[in-house]
Amino acid sequence: MTRRFRLLLILTLLFPTYLISAQTGTISGIVIDANNSETLVGATVRVIDMADAIASSDIDGTYRISNVPPGTYQLQVTYVSYQTKFIEGVVVEANNATTVNVALETELTSVFGDSLMVIIKGTPHLENINAMTTFQKNAVAISDVISRDIFTRTPGNNTGDVLKRMSGTTISEGKFAVIRGLSDRYNLALVNGNVLPSTEPDRKAFSFDLFPSALLDNIVVYKAAQPNLPGDFAGGIIMLSTRDIPEENFFSVSAGTGYNTQSTFKEYYTYPGGKTEWLGLDDGTRALPENFPVDRSTLLDLTTAEKAELGKSMAPWGAFSNPSSPVDQAYQLSGGIVQPVGKISEFGLIAAVTYNNSFSTTNAERNDFDSKVVPLYAYNDDEYRNNVLWGGLLNLSFKLNDNNKFSLKNSYSVNSTDLTTMRSGINYSKEVNVRNEYYYFNSNKLGSITLNGDHYFNGSKVKVKWGAGTNTLVRDQPDYRTVNYFQNIIPAFPGDTLFQMSPSPFASPNTIGIFYSYLSEKTYNANLDLTYPFTIGKSKQVFGAGVCYMDKNRSFDAREMGIAASNSIYLNPDYYSIISSPVDQLLSDENFNANTFYVDEITNPSDSYTAHQYNKAAYVMFDNQLGSKVRVAWGVRAEFFNQILHSFYYSASPIPSPVEVNTAETDSVGLPFDFLPSMNITYALSKETNIRVAGYKTVARPELRELAPFGFYDINTNSSVTGNPDLIATNIYNADAKVEHFFGEGQIISGGVFYKKFYNPIGRRFYFGSLIELKPINDSVATCLGVEGEIRKKLNFIGDNNKFLNNLTFSANLALLRSNSILHIADTALAGTSERQLQGQSNYVINLGLIYVDPETGWSASLLFNQIGRRISEYGNAQYPNIFEDPRAQIDGQISMPFAKNRGAFKINLSDLLSQPYIFYQDDDADGKFTEAGDNVIRSINPGTRISFSINYKF
């Protein structure tokens, strides 16, 4: 990876020299069929009155006319059996690309069957908007599309920020997708056709803040199944596509800074780290010393004195205060080259490097209660967080001719969190005040390589697409340290007023703990897709078939250690002075000896696992046009899916019991694979109005980690997050109905209903025993009923010919949801109920937006509102009520001001202006909402408001 991105950086820095000589512009875009959004191969695009300015659309429907002198032109777009279209007012600037996307209508015939010559006129701005709308209107299934030119006008710099602008989609915890109110576990993410792995150690979820939005070309969210897409979802499939062959040679640079109202220029705590933390990587500072024993058994064979010597090598300890938190930083370099090769071939390259470094201080209140009334603890956490996100992209494409294209897409990203938590408060059950410190570092590295081929055969008009790729995920969490001090509320002796640690003869995260974990995952993907168009009468039909293969291998290892105390420490005359000293003095070299402190290890065989997952899938589908009004896309997908996991149950026995999981799935109808049929019916009530009906079956499978018995102490919930080897997949039956009307110019109004039935839905529940566990479980059956609506409308109807209102768009989408989950009979007594709301399902989702874009000057501004309804965060039991997440309103805004003839732009982003706290609570008064007086607050987290500034310039 290092060599790849060194090359990327060199190429990027060379772009300006290559580009300076260019003094002409480019016209480029995509040509599609307005009736079904299929790309048209061989459409002719010409500049009127320029003999050599002509191009034809290739296998992707894209065209490019280069070396056009600056000026204003008219385009003519023609294709056999389609209406000719003229586009006026196409402005070309030197060293710039003008994008004109075109949607062509099929030709009309007279009553005698003769073709009628129809000429359609348009403008570049309207054509681009209409082309994007056409994709959505003529999509096979219910879906939403957002392109690069749209999300560059909204706040945020990562994919998560973009997704929450899409209809029915929100982001929880700043990074996990919620679609149709369904939690992250019911959604699937792909990049360039590759299924993205879960980035979280303890749940099935992809962290979308890991992927910089600057690397993307478009995002499509599919809300209904298609046979040619994976079937592992219920809410939606999020398809990310990175940038491809550029429209022109370019080089751009941007830089930005940010301010957080709770952290910037204020006191900030951290702890000693390495020299490469600015890259989100540990340089080995947190690694175990070279002479450290390789496993627990080797460590336990050492003498106490030898274990004490190991402790000396693990210094330093303790957090320290900085007078001021740094400001945020953001940088990006990107460039592209498009180069003809011979007369008909073309080579394209896009490279980009993006870097973000942000700081935040969060105050969190954490409480817990016994039997609703008796408080167990009340903690206040000051969390000092440093997030580093950077990524690189290197996409190479070679178009052999208009019918054959090859591409190699490479991306790599790093997302790290460096977190220092200072905890204070009261532990009522132990009658002590607490003062704890936690030092946490986590680095996620995700690499993706994909080789694709696209081929079109003129005679048969068959399209063949193939791809092969790999994803590599590494999650490194080195040297997570917990330091716990207490102060007796009732003094044990006169003068007992100091905070002190509690010596323990063995390692424990509740005293002074040390934790290491490392996850490595490699995924191989391959796919082959074929589409064959044919006609029945005058109606166009398409047959599709394909196969795909996914093979994933994962290994996970953890070591749990800590600082233990010798029994001799109690005989030390300075005992009280030692245990009440600050941690950097408590764990000084002089206190590591056979009579005081030493390193101990409590790693269990359950703390490691290996896993293998594969999916072999095949599908067939038909896209049938029945007359001029009805379109039916239907087919079936078969997925031979299996998960194999090897680990051990938690045990103190020297011979632990093995865990062997083999989840070779049998479909609910008895087949040895998942049988996933789907049908999407579209009735064109008019040219602008669709009525859609869909029925389909999908699945939701456990994440590998959720099957592993490994337990990890989570300070946020003060529980051990543990897997469940008995977890099984969820079968989901879905039905959708929707009416949508397109006004033109990107405007839409729609409304619909959907119904989902889950067999064996998965949720997370607290278990209480010798320790508190948070474990995934299966319920019996669940249902979800939803009503959703969307409107996107220009406000020019308020005042005729008002330029400002014509550029101002109002958008709103709302979903009202109701879910019910029925428990297994064996769990009913434990939970104290036979049914409950589906875990992670919100009861409503709302997004509102006002977006102003002046296409002539480039000025834009946006104001966006987002909120999701109440949902269950974690299941409880008969004595411990469910924990709900309270609705939280969020308002974001952006202003973009162009300069230098739109070659540059200055942006102001405002994120989370209301800064409302995240509140998790138990609904003790059972009134269906949070009331401070009547409910128990379990967690309350205040994130603060972020204001950022950026400037970018395109050479």
CSV table of N, CA and C in Angstrom, one decimal, residues 139-142 180 223-229 233 620-624 626 630-637 675-683 691-698 732-738 753 755:
chain,number,residue,atom,x,y,z
A,139,ALA,N,-35.7,3.4,-12.7
A,139,ALA,CA,-35.0,2.4,-12.0
A,139,ALA,C,-35.9,1.1,-11.9
A,140,VAL,N,-35.3,0.0,-11.9
A,140,VAL,CA,-36.0,-1.3,-11.8
A,140,VAL,C,-36.8,-1.4,-10.5
A,141,ALA,N,-36.1,-1.0,-9.4
A,141,ALA,CA,-36.7,-1.1,-8.1
A,141,ALA,C,-36.7,0.3,-7.4
A,142,ILE,N,-37.4,0.4,-6.3
A,142,ILE,CA,-37.4,1.6,-5.5
A,142,ILE,C,-36.0,2.0,-5.1
A,180,ARG,N,-35.0,3.5,6.4
A,180,ARG,CA,-36.4,3.2,6.7
A,180,ARG,C,-36.5,2.8,8.2
A,223,LYS,N,-33.9,0.3,-2.1
A,223,LYS,CA,-34.7,-0.1,-1.0
A,223,LYS,C,-35.6,-1.3,-1.2
A,224,ALA,N,-35.5,-1.8,-2.4
A,224,ALA,CA,-36.2,-3.1,-2.8
A,224,ALA,C,-35.2,-4.0,-3.5
A,225,ALA,N,-35.4,-5.3,-3.4
A,225,ALA,CA,-34.5,-6.3,-3.9
A,225,ALA,C,-34.5,-6.4,-5.4
A,226,GLN,N,-33.4,-6.7,-6.0
A,226,GLN,CA,-33.3,-7.1,-7.4
A,226,GLN,C,-32.5,-8.4,-7.4
A,227,PRO,N,-32.8,-9.3,-8.3
A,227,PRO,CA,-32.0,-10.6,-8.4
A,227,PRO,C,-30.5,-10.4,-8.6
A,228,ASN,N,-30.1,-9.3,-9.2
A,228,ASN,CA,-28.7,-9.1,-9.5
A,228,ASN,C,-27.9,-8.4,-8.4
A,229,LEU,N,-28.6,-8.2,-7.3
A,229,LEU,CA,-28.0,-7.5,-6.1
A,229,LEU,C,-28.0,-8.5,-4.9
A,233,PHE,N,-30.1,-8.0,3.3
A,233,PHE,CA,-30.5,-6.7,3.7
A,233,PHE,C,-32.0,-6.7,4.0
A,620,VAL,N,-31.1,-15.3,-12.1
A,620,VAL,CA,-31.7,-15.0,-13.4
A,620,VAL,C,-32.8,-14.0,-13.2
A,621,MET,N,-32.9,-13.1,-14.2
A,621,MET,CA,-34.0,-12.1,-14.1
A,621,MET,C,-34.4,-11.6,-15.5
A,622,PHE,N,-35.7,-11.1,-15.5
A,622,PHE,CA,-36.3,-10.6,-16.7
A,622,PHE,C,-36.8,-9.2,-16.4
A,623,ASP,N,-36.6,-8.3,-17.4
A,623,ASP,CA,-37.1,-7.0,-17.3
A,623,ASP,C,-38.0,-6.9,-18.5
A,624,ASN,N,-39.3,-7.0,-18.2
A,624,ASN,CA,-40.3,-7.1,-19.3
A,624,ASN,C,-41.2,-5.9,-19.4
A,626,LEU,N,-44.5,-4.6,-20.8
A,626,LEU,CA,-45.8,-5.2,-21.2
A,626,LEU,C,-46.7,-4.0,-21.7
A,630,VAL,N,-46.8,-0.9,-18.6
A,630,VAL,CA,-46.4,-1.8,-17.5
A,630,VAL,C,-45.0,-2.4,-17.7
A,631,ARG,N,-44.3,-2.3,-16.7
A,631,ARG,CA,-42.9,-2.9,-16.7
A,631,ARG,C,-42.8,-3.8,-15.5
A,632,VAL,N,-42.3,-5.0,-15.7
A,632,VAL,CA,-42.2,-6.0,-14.7
A,632,VAL,C,-40.7,-6.6,-14.7
A,633,ALA,N,-40.1,-6.3,-13.6
A,633,ALA,CA,-38.7,-6.9,-13.4
A,633,ALA,C,-38.8,-8.0,-12.4
A,634,TRP,N,-38.5,-9.2,-12.7
A,634,TRP,CA,-38.7,-10.3,-11.8
A,634,TRP,C,-37.6,-11.3,-12.0
A,635,GLY,N,-37.4,-12.2,-11.0
A,635,GLY,CA,-36.4,-13.2,-11.1
A,635,GLY,C,-36.1,-13.8,-9.8
A,636,VAL,N,-35.1,-14.6,-9.7
A,636,VAL,CA,-34.8,-15.3,-8.4
A,636,VAL,C,-33.3,-15.3,-8.3
A,637,ARG,N,-32.9,-15.3,-7.0
A,637,ARG,CA,-31.5,-15.3,-6.7
A,637,ARG,C,-31.3,-16.5,-5.7
A,675,PHE,N,-33.3,-19.1,-1.0
A,675,PHE,CA,-34.0,-18.9,-2.2
A,675,PHE,C,-34.7,-17.5,-2.1
A,676,LEU,N,-34.3,-16.6,-3.0
A,676,LEU,CA,-34.6,-15.2,-2.8
A,676,LEU,C,-35.3,-14.7,-4.1
A,677,PRO,N,-36.6,-14.9,-4.2
A,677,PRO,CA,-37.3,-14.4,-5.4
A,677,PRO,C,-37.6,-12.9,-5.2
A,678,SER,N,-37.9,-12.2,-6.3
A,678,SER,CA,-38.3,-10.8,-6.2
A,678,SER,C,-39.0,-10.4,-7.4
A,679,MET,N,-40.0,-9.5,-7.3
A,679,MET,CA,-40.7,-8.9,-8.4
A,679,MET,C,-41.0,-7.5,-8.2
A,680,ASN,N,-40.6,-6.6,-9.1
A,680,ASN,CA,-40.9,-5.2,-9.1
A,680,ASN,C,-41.8,-4.8,-10.3
A,681,ILE,N,-43.0,-4.3,-10.0
A,681,ILE,CA,-43.9,-3.9,-11.1
A,681,ILE,C,-44.1,-2.4,-11.1
A,682,THR,N,-43.9,-1.8,-12.3
A,682,THR,CA,-44.1,-0.4,-12.4
A,682,THR,C,-45.2,-0.1,-13.5
A,683,TYR,N,-46.2,0.6,-13.1
A,683,TYR,CA,-47.2,1.0,-14.0
A,683,TYR,C,-47.1,2.5,-14.2
A,691,ILE,N,-46.7,4.1,-10.6
A,691,ILE,CA,-47.2,3.3,-9.5
A,691,ILE,C,-46.4,2.1,-9.4
A,692,ARG,N,-45.7,1.9,-8.3
A,692,ARG,CA,-44.8,0.8,-8.1
A,692,ARG,C,-45.4,-0.2,-7.1
A,693,VAL,N,-45.2,-1.5,-7.3
A,693,VAL,CA,-45.5,-2.5,-6.4
A,693,VAL,C,-44.4,-3.5,-6.4
A,694,ALA,N,-43.9,-4.0,-5.2
A,694,ALA,CA,-42.8,-4.9,-5.2
A,694,ALA,C,-43.0,-6.0,-4.1
A,695,GLY,N,-42.6,-7.2,-4.3
A,695,GLY,CA,-42.6,-8.2,-3.3
A,695,GLY,C,-41.3,-9.0,-3.4
A,696,TYR,N,-40.6,-9.3,-2.3
A,696,TYR,CA,-39.3,-9.9,-2.4
A,696,TYR,C,-39.0,-10.5,-1.0
A,697,LYS,N,-38.0,-11.5,-1.1
A,697,LYS,CA,-37.5,-12.1,0.1
A,697,LYS,C,-36.1,-11.8,0.3
A,698,THR,N,-35.6,-11.4,1.5
A,698,THR,CA,-34.2,-11.2,1.8
A,698,THR,C,-33.8,-11.9,3.1
A,732,ILE,N,-36.6,-12.7,5.9
A,732,ILE,CA,-37.4,-11.5,5.8
A,732,ILE,C,-38.3,-11.5,4.6
A,733,TYR,N,-39.6,-11.3,4.7
A,733,TYR,CA,-40.5,-11.2,3.6
A,733,TYR,C,-41.0,-9.8,3.5
A,734,ASN,N,-40.9,-9.2,2.3
A,734,ASN,CA,-41.1,-7.8,2.1
A,734,ASN,C,-42.2,-7.5,1.1
A,735,ALA,N,-42.9,-6.4,1.3
A,735,ALA,CA,-43.8,-5.9,0.3
A,735,ALA,C,-43.8,-4.4,0.3
A,736,ASP,N,-43.8,-3.8,-0.9
A,736,ASP,CA,-43.8,-2.3,-1.1
A,736,ASP,C,-44.8,-1.9,-2.1
A,737,ALA,N,-45.4,-0.7,-1.9
A,737,ALA,CA,-46.2,0.0,-2.8
A,737,ALA,C,-45.9,1.5,-2.8
A,738,LYS,N,-45.8,2.1,-4.0
A,738,LYS,CA,-45.4,3.5,-4.0
A,738,LYS,C,-46.0,4.2,-5.2
A,753,VAL,N,-46.2,2.8,1.0
A,753,VAL,CA,-46.3,1.9,2.3
A,753,VAL,C,-45.4,0.7,2.1
A,755,TYR,N,-44.2,-3.2,4.1
A,755,TYR,CA,-44.5,-4.2,5.2
A,755,TYR,C,-43.3,-5.2,5.2
